Coordinates of C-alpha atoms in Angstrom, one line a residue:
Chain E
X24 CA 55.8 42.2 -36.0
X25 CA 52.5 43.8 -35.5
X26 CA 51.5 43.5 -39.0
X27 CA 50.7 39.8 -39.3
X28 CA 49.1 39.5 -35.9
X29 CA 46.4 37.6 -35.7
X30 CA 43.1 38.4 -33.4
X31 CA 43.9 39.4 -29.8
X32 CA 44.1 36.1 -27.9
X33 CA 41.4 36.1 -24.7
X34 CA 42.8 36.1 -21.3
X35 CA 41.2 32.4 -19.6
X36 CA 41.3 32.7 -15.9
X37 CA 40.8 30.9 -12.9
X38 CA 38.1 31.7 -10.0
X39 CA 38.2 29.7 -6.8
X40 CA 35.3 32.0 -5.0
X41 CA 33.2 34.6 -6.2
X42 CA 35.9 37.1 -4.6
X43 CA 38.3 35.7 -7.2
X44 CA 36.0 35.7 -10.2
X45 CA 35.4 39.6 -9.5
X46 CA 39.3 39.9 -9.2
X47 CA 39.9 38.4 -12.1
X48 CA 37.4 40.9 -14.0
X49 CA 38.5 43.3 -12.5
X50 CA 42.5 42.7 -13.7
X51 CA 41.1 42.6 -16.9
X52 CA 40.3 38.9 -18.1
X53 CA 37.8 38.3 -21.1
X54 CA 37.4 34.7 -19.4
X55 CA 36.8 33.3 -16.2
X56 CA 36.2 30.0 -15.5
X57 CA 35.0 28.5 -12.4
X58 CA 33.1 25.4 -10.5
X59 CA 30.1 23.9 -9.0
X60 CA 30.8 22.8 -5.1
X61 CA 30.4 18.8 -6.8
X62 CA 32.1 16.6 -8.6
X63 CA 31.7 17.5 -12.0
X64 CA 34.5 19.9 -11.9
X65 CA 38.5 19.1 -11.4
X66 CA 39.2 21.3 -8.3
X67 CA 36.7 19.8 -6.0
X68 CA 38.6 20.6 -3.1
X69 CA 37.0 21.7 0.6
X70 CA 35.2 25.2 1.0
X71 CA 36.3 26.1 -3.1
X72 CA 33.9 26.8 -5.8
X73 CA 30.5 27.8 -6.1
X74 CA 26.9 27.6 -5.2
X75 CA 24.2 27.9 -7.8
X76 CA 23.6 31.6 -6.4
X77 CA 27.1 32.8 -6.2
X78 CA 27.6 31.4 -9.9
X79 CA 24.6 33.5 -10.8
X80 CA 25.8 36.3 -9.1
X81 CA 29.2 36.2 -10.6
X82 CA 27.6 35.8 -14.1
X83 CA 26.0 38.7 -13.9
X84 CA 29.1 40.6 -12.3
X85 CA 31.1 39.5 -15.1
X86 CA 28.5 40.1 -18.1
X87 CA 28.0 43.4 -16.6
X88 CA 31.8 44.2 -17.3
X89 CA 32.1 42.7 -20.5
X90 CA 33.4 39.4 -19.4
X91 CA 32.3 35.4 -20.3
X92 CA 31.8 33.1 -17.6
X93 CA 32.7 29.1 -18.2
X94 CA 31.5 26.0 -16.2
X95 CA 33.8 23.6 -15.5
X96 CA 32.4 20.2 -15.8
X97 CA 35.2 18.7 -16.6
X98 CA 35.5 15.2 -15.0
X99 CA 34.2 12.0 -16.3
X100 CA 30.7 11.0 -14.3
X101 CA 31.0 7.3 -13.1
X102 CA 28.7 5.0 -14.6
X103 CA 25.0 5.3 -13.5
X104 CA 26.0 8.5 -11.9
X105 CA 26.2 11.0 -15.1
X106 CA 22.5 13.2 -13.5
X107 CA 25.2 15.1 -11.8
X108 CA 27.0 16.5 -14.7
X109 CA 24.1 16.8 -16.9
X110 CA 21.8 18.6 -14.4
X111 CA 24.7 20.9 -13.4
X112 CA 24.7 21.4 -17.4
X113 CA 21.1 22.2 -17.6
X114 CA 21.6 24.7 -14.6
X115 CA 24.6 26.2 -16.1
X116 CA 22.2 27.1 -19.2
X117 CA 19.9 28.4 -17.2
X118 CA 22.0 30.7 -15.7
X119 CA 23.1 32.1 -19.1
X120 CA 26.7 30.6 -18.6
X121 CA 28.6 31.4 -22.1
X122 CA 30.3 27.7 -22.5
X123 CA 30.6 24.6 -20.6
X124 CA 34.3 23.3 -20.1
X125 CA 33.4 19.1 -21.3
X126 CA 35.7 16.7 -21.0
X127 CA 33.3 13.5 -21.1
X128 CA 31.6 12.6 -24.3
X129 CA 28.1 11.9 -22.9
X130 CA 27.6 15.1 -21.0
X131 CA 28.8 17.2 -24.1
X132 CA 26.2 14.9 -25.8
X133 CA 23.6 15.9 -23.6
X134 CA 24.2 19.9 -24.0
X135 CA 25.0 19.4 -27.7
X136 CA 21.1 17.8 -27.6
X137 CA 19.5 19.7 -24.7
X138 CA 21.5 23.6 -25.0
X139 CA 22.0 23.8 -28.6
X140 CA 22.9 27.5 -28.0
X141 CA 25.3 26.6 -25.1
X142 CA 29.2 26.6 -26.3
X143 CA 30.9 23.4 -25.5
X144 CA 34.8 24.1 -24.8
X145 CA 37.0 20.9 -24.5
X146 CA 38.7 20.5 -21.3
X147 CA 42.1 19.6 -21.6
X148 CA 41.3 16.6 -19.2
X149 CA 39.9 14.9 -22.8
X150 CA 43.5 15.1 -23.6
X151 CA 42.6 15.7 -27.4
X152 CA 45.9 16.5 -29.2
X153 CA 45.4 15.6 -32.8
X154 CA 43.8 17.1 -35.7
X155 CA 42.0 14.3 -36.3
X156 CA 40.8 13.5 -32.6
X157 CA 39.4 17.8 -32.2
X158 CA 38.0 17.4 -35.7
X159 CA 36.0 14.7 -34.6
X160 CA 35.0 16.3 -31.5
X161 CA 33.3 19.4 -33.4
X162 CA 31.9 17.2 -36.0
X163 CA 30.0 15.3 -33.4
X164 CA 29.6 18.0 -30.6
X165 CA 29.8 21.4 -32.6
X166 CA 32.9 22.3 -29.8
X167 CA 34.0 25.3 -30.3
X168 CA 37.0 25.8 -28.6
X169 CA 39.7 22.9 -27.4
X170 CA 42.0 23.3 -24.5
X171 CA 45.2 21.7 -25.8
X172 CA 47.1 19.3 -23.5
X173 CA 50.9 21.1 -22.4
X174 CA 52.3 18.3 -23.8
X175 CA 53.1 20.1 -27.5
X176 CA 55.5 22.5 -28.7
X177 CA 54.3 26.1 -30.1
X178 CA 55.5 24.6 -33.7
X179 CA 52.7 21.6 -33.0
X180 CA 49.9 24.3 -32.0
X181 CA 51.0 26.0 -35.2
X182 CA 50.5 23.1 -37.1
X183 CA 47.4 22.5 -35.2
X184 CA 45.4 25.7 -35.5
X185 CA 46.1 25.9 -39.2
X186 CA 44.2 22.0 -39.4
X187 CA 41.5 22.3 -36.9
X188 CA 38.0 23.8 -37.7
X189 CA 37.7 25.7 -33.8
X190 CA 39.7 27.6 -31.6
X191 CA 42.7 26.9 -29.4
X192 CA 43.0 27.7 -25.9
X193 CA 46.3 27.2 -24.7
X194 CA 47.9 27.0 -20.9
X195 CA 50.1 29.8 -19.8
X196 CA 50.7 29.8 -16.4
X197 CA 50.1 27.7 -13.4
X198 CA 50.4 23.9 -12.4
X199 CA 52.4 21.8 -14.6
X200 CA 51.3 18.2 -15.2
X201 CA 53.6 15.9 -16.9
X202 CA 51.0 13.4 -17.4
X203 CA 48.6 13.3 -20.2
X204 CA 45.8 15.0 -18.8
X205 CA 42.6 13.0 -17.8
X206 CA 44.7 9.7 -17.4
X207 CA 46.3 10.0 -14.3
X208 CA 45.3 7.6 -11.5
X209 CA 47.8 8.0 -9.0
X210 CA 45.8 10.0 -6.5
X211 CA 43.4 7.3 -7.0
X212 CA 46.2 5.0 -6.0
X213 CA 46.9 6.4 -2.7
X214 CA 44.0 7.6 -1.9
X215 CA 41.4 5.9 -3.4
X216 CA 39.6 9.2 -4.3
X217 CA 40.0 10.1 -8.4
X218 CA 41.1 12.8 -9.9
X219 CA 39.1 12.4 -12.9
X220 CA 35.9 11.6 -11.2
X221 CA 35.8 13.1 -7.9
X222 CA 37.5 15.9 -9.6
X223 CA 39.9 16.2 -6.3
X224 CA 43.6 15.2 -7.1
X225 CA 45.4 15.3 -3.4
X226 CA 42.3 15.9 -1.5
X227 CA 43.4 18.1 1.3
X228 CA 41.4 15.6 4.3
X229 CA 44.2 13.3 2.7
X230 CA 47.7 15.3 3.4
X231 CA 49.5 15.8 6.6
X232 CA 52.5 18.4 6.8
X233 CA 55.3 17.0 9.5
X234 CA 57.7 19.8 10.8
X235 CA 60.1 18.2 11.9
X236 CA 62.8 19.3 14.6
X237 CA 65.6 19.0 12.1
X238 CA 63.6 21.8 9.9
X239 CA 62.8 19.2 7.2
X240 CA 59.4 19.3 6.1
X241 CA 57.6 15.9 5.8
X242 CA 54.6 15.4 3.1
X243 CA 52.2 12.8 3.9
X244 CA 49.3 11.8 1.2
X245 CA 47.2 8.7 2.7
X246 CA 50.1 8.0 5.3
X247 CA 52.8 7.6 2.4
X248 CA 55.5 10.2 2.4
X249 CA 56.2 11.3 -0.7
X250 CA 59.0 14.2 -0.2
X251 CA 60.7 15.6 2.5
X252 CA 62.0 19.0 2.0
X253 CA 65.2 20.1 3.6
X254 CA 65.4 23.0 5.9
X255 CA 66.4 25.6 2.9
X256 CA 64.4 23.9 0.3
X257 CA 61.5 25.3 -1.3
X258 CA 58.2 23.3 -1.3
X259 CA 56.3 21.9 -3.8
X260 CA 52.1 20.8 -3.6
X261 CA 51.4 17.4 -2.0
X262 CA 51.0 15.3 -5.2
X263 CA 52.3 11.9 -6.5
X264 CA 53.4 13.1 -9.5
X265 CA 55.8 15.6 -7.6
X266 CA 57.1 13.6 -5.1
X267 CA 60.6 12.6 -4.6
X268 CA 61.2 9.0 -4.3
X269 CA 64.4 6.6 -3.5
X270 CA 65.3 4.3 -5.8
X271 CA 68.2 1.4 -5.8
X272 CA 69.4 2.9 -9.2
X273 CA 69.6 6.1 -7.7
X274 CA 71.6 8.1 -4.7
X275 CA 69.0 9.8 -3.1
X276 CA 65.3 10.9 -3.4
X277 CA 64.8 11.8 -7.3
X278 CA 61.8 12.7 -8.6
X279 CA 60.2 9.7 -11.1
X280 CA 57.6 11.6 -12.7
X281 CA 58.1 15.7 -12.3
X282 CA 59.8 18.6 -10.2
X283 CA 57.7 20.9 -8.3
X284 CA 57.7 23.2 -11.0
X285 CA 55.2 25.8 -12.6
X286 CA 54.7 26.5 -15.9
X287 CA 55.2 30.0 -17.1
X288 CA 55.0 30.6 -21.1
X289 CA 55.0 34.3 -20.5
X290 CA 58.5 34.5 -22.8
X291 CA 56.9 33.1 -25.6
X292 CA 53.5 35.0 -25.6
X293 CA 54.6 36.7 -29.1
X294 CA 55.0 32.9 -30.6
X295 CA 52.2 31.9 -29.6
X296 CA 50.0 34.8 -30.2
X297 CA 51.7 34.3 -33.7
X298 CA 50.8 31.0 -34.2
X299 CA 47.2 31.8 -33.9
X300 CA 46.3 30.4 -30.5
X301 CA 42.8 32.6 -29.7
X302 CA 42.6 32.4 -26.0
X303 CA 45.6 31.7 -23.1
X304 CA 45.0 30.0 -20.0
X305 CA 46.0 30.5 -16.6
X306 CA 45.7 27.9 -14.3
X307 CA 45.1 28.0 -10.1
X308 CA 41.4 27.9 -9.1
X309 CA 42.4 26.9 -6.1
X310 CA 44.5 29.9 -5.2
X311 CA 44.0 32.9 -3.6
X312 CA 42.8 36.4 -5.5
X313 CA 45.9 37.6 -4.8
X314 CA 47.6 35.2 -7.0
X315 CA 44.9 35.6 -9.2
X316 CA 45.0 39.7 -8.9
X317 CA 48.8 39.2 -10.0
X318 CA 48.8 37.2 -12.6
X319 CA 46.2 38.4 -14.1
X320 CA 47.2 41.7 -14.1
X321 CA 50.5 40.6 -15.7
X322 CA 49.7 38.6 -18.0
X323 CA 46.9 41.1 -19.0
X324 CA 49.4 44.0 -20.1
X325 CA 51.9 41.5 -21.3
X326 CA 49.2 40.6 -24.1
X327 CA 48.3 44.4 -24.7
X328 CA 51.9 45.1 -25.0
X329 CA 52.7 42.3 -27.7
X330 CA 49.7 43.4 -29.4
X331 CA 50.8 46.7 -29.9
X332 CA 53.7 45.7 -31.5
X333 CA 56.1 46.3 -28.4
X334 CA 58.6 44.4 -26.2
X335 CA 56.2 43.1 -23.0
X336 CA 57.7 43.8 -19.5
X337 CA 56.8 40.7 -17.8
X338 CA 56.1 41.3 -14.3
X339 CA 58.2 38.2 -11.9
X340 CA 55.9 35.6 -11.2
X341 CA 58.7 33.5 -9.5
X342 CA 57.4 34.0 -5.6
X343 CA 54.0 32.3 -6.9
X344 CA 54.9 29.4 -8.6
X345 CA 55.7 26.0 -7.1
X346 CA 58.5 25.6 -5.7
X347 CA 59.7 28.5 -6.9
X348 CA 60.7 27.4 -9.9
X349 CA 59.3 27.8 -13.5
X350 CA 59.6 26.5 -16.7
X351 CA 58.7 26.9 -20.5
X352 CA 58.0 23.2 -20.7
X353 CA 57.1 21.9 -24.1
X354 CA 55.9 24.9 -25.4
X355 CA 59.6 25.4 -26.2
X356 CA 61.1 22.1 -26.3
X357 CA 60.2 18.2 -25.8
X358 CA 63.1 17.4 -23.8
X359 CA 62.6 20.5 -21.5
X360 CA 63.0 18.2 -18.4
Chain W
X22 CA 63.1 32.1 2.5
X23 CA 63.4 29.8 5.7
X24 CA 63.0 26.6 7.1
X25 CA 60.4 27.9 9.3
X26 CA 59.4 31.4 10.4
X27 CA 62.5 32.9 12.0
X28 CA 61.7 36.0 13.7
X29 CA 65.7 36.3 13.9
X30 CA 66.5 36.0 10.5
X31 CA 65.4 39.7 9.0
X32 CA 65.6 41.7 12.3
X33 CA 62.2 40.9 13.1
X34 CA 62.6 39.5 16.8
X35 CA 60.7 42.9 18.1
X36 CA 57.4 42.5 15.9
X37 CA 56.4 43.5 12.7
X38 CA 57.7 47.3 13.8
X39 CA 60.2 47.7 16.1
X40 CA 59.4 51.2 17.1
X41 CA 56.3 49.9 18.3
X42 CA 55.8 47.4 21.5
X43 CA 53.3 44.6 21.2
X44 CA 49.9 45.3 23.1
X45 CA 49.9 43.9 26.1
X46 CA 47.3 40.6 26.5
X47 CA 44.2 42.0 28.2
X48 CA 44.4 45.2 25.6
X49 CA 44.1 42.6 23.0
X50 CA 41.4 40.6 24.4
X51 CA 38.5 43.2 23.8
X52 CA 40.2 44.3 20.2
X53 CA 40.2 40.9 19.1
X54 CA 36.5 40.3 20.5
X55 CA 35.3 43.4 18.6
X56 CA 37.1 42.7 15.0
X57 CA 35.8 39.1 14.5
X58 CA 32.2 40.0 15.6
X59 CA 32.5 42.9 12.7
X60 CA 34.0 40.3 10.3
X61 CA 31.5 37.9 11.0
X62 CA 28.8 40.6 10.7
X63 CA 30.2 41.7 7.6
X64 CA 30.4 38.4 5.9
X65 CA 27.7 36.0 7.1
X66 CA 28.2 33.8 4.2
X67 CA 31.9 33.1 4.7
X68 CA 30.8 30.1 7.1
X69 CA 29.3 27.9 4.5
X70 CA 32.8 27.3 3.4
X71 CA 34.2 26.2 6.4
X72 CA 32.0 23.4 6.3
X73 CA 32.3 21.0 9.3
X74 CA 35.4 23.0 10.4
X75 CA 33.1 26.2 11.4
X76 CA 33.1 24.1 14.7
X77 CA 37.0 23.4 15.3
X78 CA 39.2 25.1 16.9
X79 CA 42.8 27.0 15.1
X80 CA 45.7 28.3 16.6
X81 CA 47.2 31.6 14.6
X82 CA 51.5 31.4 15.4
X83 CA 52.3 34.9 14.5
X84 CA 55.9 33.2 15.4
X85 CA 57.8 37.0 16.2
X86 CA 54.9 38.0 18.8
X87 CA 55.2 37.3 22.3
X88 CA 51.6 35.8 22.2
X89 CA 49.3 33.2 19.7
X90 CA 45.7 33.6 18.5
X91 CA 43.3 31.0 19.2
X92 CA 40.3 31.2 16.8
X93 CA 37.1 29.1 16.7
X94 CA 35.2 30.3 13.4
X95 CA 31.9 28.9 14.8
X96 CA 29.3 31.3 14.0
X97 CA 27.4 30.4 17.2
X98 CA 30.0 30.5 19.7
X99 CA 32.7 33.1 18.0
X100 CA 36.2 33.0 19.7
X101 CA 39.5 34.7 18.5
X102 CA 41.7 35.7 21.4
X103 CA 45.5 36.1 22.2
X104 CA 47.1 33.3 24.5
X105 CA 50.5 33.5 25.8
X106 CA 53.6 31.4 25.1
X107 CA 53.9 30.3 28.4
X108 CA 52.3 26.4 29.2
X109 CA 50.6 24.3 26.7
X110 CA 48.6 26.1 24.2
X111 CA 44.8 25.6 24.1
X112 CA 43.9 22.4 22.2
X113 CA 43.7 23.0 18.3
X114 CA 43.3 21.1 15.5
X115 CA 45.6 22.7 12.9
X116 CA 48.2 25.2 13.4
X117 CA 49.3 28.2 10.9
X118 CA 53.0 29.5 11.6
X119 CA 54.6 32.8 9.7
X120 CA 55.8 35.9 11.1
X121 CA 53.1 38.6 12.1
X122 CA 54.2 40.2 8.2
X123 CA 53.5 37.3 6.5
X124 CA 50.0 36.9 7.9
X125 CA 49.2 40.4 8.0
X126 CA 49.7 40.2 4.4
X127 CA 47.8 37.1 4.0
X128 CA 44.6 38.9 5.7
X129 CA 45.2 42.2 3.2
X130 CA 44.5 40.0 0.4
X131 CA 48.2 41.0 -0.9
X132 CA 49.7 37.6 -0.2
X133 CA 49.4 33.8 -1.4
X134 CA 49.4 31.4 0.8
X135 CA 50.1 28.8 -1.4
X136 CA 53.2 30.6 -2.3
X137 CA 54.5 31.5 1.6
X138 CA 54.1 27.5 1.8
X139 CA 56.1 27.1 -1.3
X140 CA 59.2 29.7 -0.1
X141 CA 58.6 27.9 3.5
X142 CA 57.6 31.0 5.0
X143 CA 53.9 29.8 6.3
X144 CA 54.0 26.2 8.1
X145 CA 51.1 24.3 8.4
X146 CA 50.8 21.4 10.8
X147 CA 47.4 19.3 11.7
X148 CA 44.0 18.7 9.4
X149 CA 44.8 20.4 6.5
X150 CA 41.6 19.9 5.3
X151 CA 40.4 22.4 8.0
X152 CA 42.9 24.9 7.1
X153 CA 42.4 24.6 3.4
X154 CA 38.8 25.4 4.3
X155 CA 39.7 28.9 6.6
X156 CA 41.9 29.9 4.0
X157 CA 38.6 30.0 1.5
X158 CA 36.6 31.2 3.9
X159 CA 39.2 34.2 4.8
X160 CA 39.8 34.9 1.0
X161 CA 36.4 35.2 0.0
X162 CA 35.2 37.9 2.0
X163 CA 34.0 41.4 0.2
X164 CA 36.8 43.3 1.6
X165 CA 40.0 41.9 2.7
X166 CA 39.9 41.2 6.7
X167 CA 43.0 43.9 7.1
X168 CA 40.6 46.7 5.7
X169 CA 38.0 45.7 7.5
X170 CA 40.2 45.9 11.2
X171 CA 41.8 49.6 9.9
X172 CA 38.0 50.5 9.2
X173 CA 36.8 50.0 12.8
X174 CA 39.5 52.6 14.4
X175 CA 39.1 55.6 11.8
X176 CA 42.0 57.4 10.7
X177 CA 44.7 56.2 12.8
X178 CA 43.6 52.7 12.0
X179 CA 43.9 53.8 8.3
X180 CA 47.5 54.8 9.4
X181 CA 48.6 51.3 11.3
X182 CA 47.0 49.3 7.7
X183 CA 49.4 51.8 5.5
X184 CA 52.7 51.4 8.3
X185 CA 52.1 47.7 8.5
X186 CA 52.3 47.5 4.1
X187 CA 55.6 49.5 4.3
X188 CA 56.6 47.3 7.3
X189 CA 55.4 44.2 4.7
X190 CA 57.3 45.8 1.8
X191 CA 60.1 46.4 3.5
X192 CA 60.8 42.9 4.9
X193 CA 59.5 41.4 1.5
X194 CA 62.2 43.0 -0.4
X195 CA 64.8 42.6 2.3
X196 CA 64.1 38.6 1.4
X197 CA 64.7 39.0 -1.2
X198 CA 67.8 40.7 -1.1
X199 CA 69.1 37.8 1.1
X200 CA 67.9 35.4 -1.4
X201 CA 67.9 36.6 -5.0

């Protein structure tokens, strides 16, 4: 096995707070990537992410220890409103970020333009699957890296890596969105806040918990209930997409869209690592360092260990994903649900 | 894994460790006093993330302790203190359940609280924005907020952080025995 690997897939993770960014250094990853406190990134959520001097800071903690920093600015700026993104651009260059995480076309334009040296990674919220779609992408933009949508299986990425002129960056671990990514509109819906542009999907000033005396849990985004968990039940985040609905075609709450559900692709590192995927992502900036201290740790000797040619002992991630659940999604197959 | 926080369901009716009786209420008052000032001392910036919240006021529900903690993260007017169980509890705007293990572990950094919400195990209840908001604040201190409370009482304090992990691990694993 160990004779045809290919290069040592880096280890993308996720930083909340500066705390978390030095975790994840610390457990060993190559990559962190992180926010501004704004809208430009797609985990604007209350008291997350970082200040300009705490993202200095944790640049120079991670280029200290051999580590790359990358700036999310990753949600689509509304019309007449796109200074945001390009001035958190501009700052990200001057702190001597090593890529900017671009899922809009006019901010990449303006680092392409203003930050020639500045590597342009795109986010998986430009949902850019095909070899066509990324090749046009690094023809106009010189991106160097694209985070693939988890809509594929590893035989598409295989497919993918040997047509496309950059690197692949892959999910691992973490949330698990059904939709294609940058399209959804359902927080929107409810809330009237987007995803996309706001960059918060389920804004926590929009989600009320109900314990009820019964011991069912009741979850509340924008007034409308959108589970309710039994006593025994395990819980899943307060989205749209994973709530649990009642339909006349249906006995019971069913969920339309998705289960509360993580993915968890740790089984098929040595598939992916074979089909050429150069770095692996692991989602949950809006988690705690001790999820990020765990997984990152795990999935950083589960890549040394399939890189030297052995079996990898995957630590159980089970007690941190949603619901408690996990799943291989498409990686493995397209009619995984 | 629990509806809600049962102190009866692992054995844990007596506190986190049986051999030891809670602290009585007025023991707790100038401990409590003493460990947020050093907390907040220690971590000035923590209250930019609280945002507008710094100003609210939390109740703590270690749920197998004969007392609550009320906490109001304002750095102007600090308060953390014990209240009983007797009576209405001081008005709050968001309330955090899970037994006195489950936090502990939360405040040693060793925990998730995302995932004690997923297994049912933490219950939250009131402006979740607010609590979303302590939750980063807590979790991006320098040094975790347990290591911080061993430091201030020396050796034996070093001893009551290591008891308290076993006493962590040891419930932790008896879960999980009860629910594979």
């Amino acid at each position: 096995m160990t004779a045809t690997l290919p290069v040592k897939p880096e280890l993308v993770c996720p930083a909340g707070t500066p705390a978390a960014l030095r975790t994840a250094v610390d457990a060993g990853a190559e990559n962190v990537y992180c926010g501004y406190q704004n809208a430009t990134n797609a985990r604007n959520f209350a008291g997350l992410n970082f200040t300009p001097d705490e993202m200095a800071q944790g640049i120079r903690y991670a280029h200290d220890r051999g580590a790359k920093v990358l700036i999310t600015l990753n949600t689509f700026p509304p019309a007449g409103r796109v200074d945001l993104w390009t001035e958190m651009a501009d700052l990200s260059a001057r702190l001597g970020a090593d890529a900017c995480i671009v899922a809009d076309i006019a901010v990449a334009d303006h680092i392409r333009r203003r930050h020639p040296q500045m590597r342009i990674h795109l986010s998986v919220q430009a949902a850019a699957s095909s070899p066509e779609a990324i090749a046009w992408y690094v023809r106009e933009f010189d991106v160097k890296r694209v985070v693939l949508p988890r809509i594929m299986t590893v035989s598409e990425i295989k497919g993918l890596v040997d047509e496309i002129p950059c690197e692949v960056e892959t999910f691992i671990f973490g949330n698990h969105g059904l939709m294609v990514e940058g399209r959804c509109s359902l927080t929107a819906y409810v809330t009237g806040q987007s995803t996309n542009m706001d960059g918060a999907c389920s804004p926590a000033a929009c989600v009320a918990y109900d314990q009820q005396e019964d011991g069912r849990l009741a979850t509340r985004l924008g007034g409308v209930m959108i589970d309710r968990f039994a006593p025994h039940e395990t819980a899943g985040y307060p989205t749209i997409c994973k709530g649990r609905y009642l339909s006349e075609a249906r006995d019971g709450g069913y969920y339309a869209f998705e289960e509360p559900v993580s993915l968890n692709a740790a089984t098929m590192l040595p598939e992916l690592i074979r089909a050429g995927v150069h770095a692996f992502k692991i989602e949950g900036r809006q988690r705690s360092r001790a999820y990020v201290r765990k997984v990152v740790a795990a999935f950083r000797e589960a890549v040394d260990t399939v890189m030297a040619g052995d079996e990898p002992k995957l630590a159980d991630l089970v007690a941190l994903t949603e619901g408690q659940k996990h799943t291989e999604g498409a990686l493995k197959s397209k009619t995984w649900r | 894994m629990t509806s809600q926080p049962d102190p009866h369901a692992t054995g844990r009716a007596r506190g986190p460790m049986p051999f030891l009786p809670p602290p009585p209420l007025f023991l707790l008052k100038p401990l409590l006093a003493r460990i947020v000032r050093k907390v907040a001392a220690q971590n000035p910036g923590m209250f930019a993330r609280l945002g507008p919240h710094a100003h609210e006021h939390f109740l703590i529900d270690p749920v197998d302790m004969p007392f609550m903690l009320h906490l109001r993260p304002d750095p102007d007017a600090l308060d953390f203190r014990a209240v009983g169980r007797r009576g209405a509890p001081p008005p709050h705007v968001a309330r955090i359940s899970g037994t006195f293990l489950n936090l502990f572990t939360l405040m040693d950094a060793e925990q998730d609280g995302d995932a004690l919400f997923f297994s049912r195990d933490l219950i939250v209840t009131g402006d979740t924005e607010a609590v979303v908001c302590l939750r980063n604040a807590l979790d991006d201190v320098d040094e975790p907020i347990a290591h911080t409370v061993a430091a201030l009482f020396g050796p034996p304090g070093r001893l009551a952080l290591e008891a308290l992990r076993r006493a962590a691990d040891t419930a932790r694993r008896r879960t999980e025995e009860a629910h594979p």
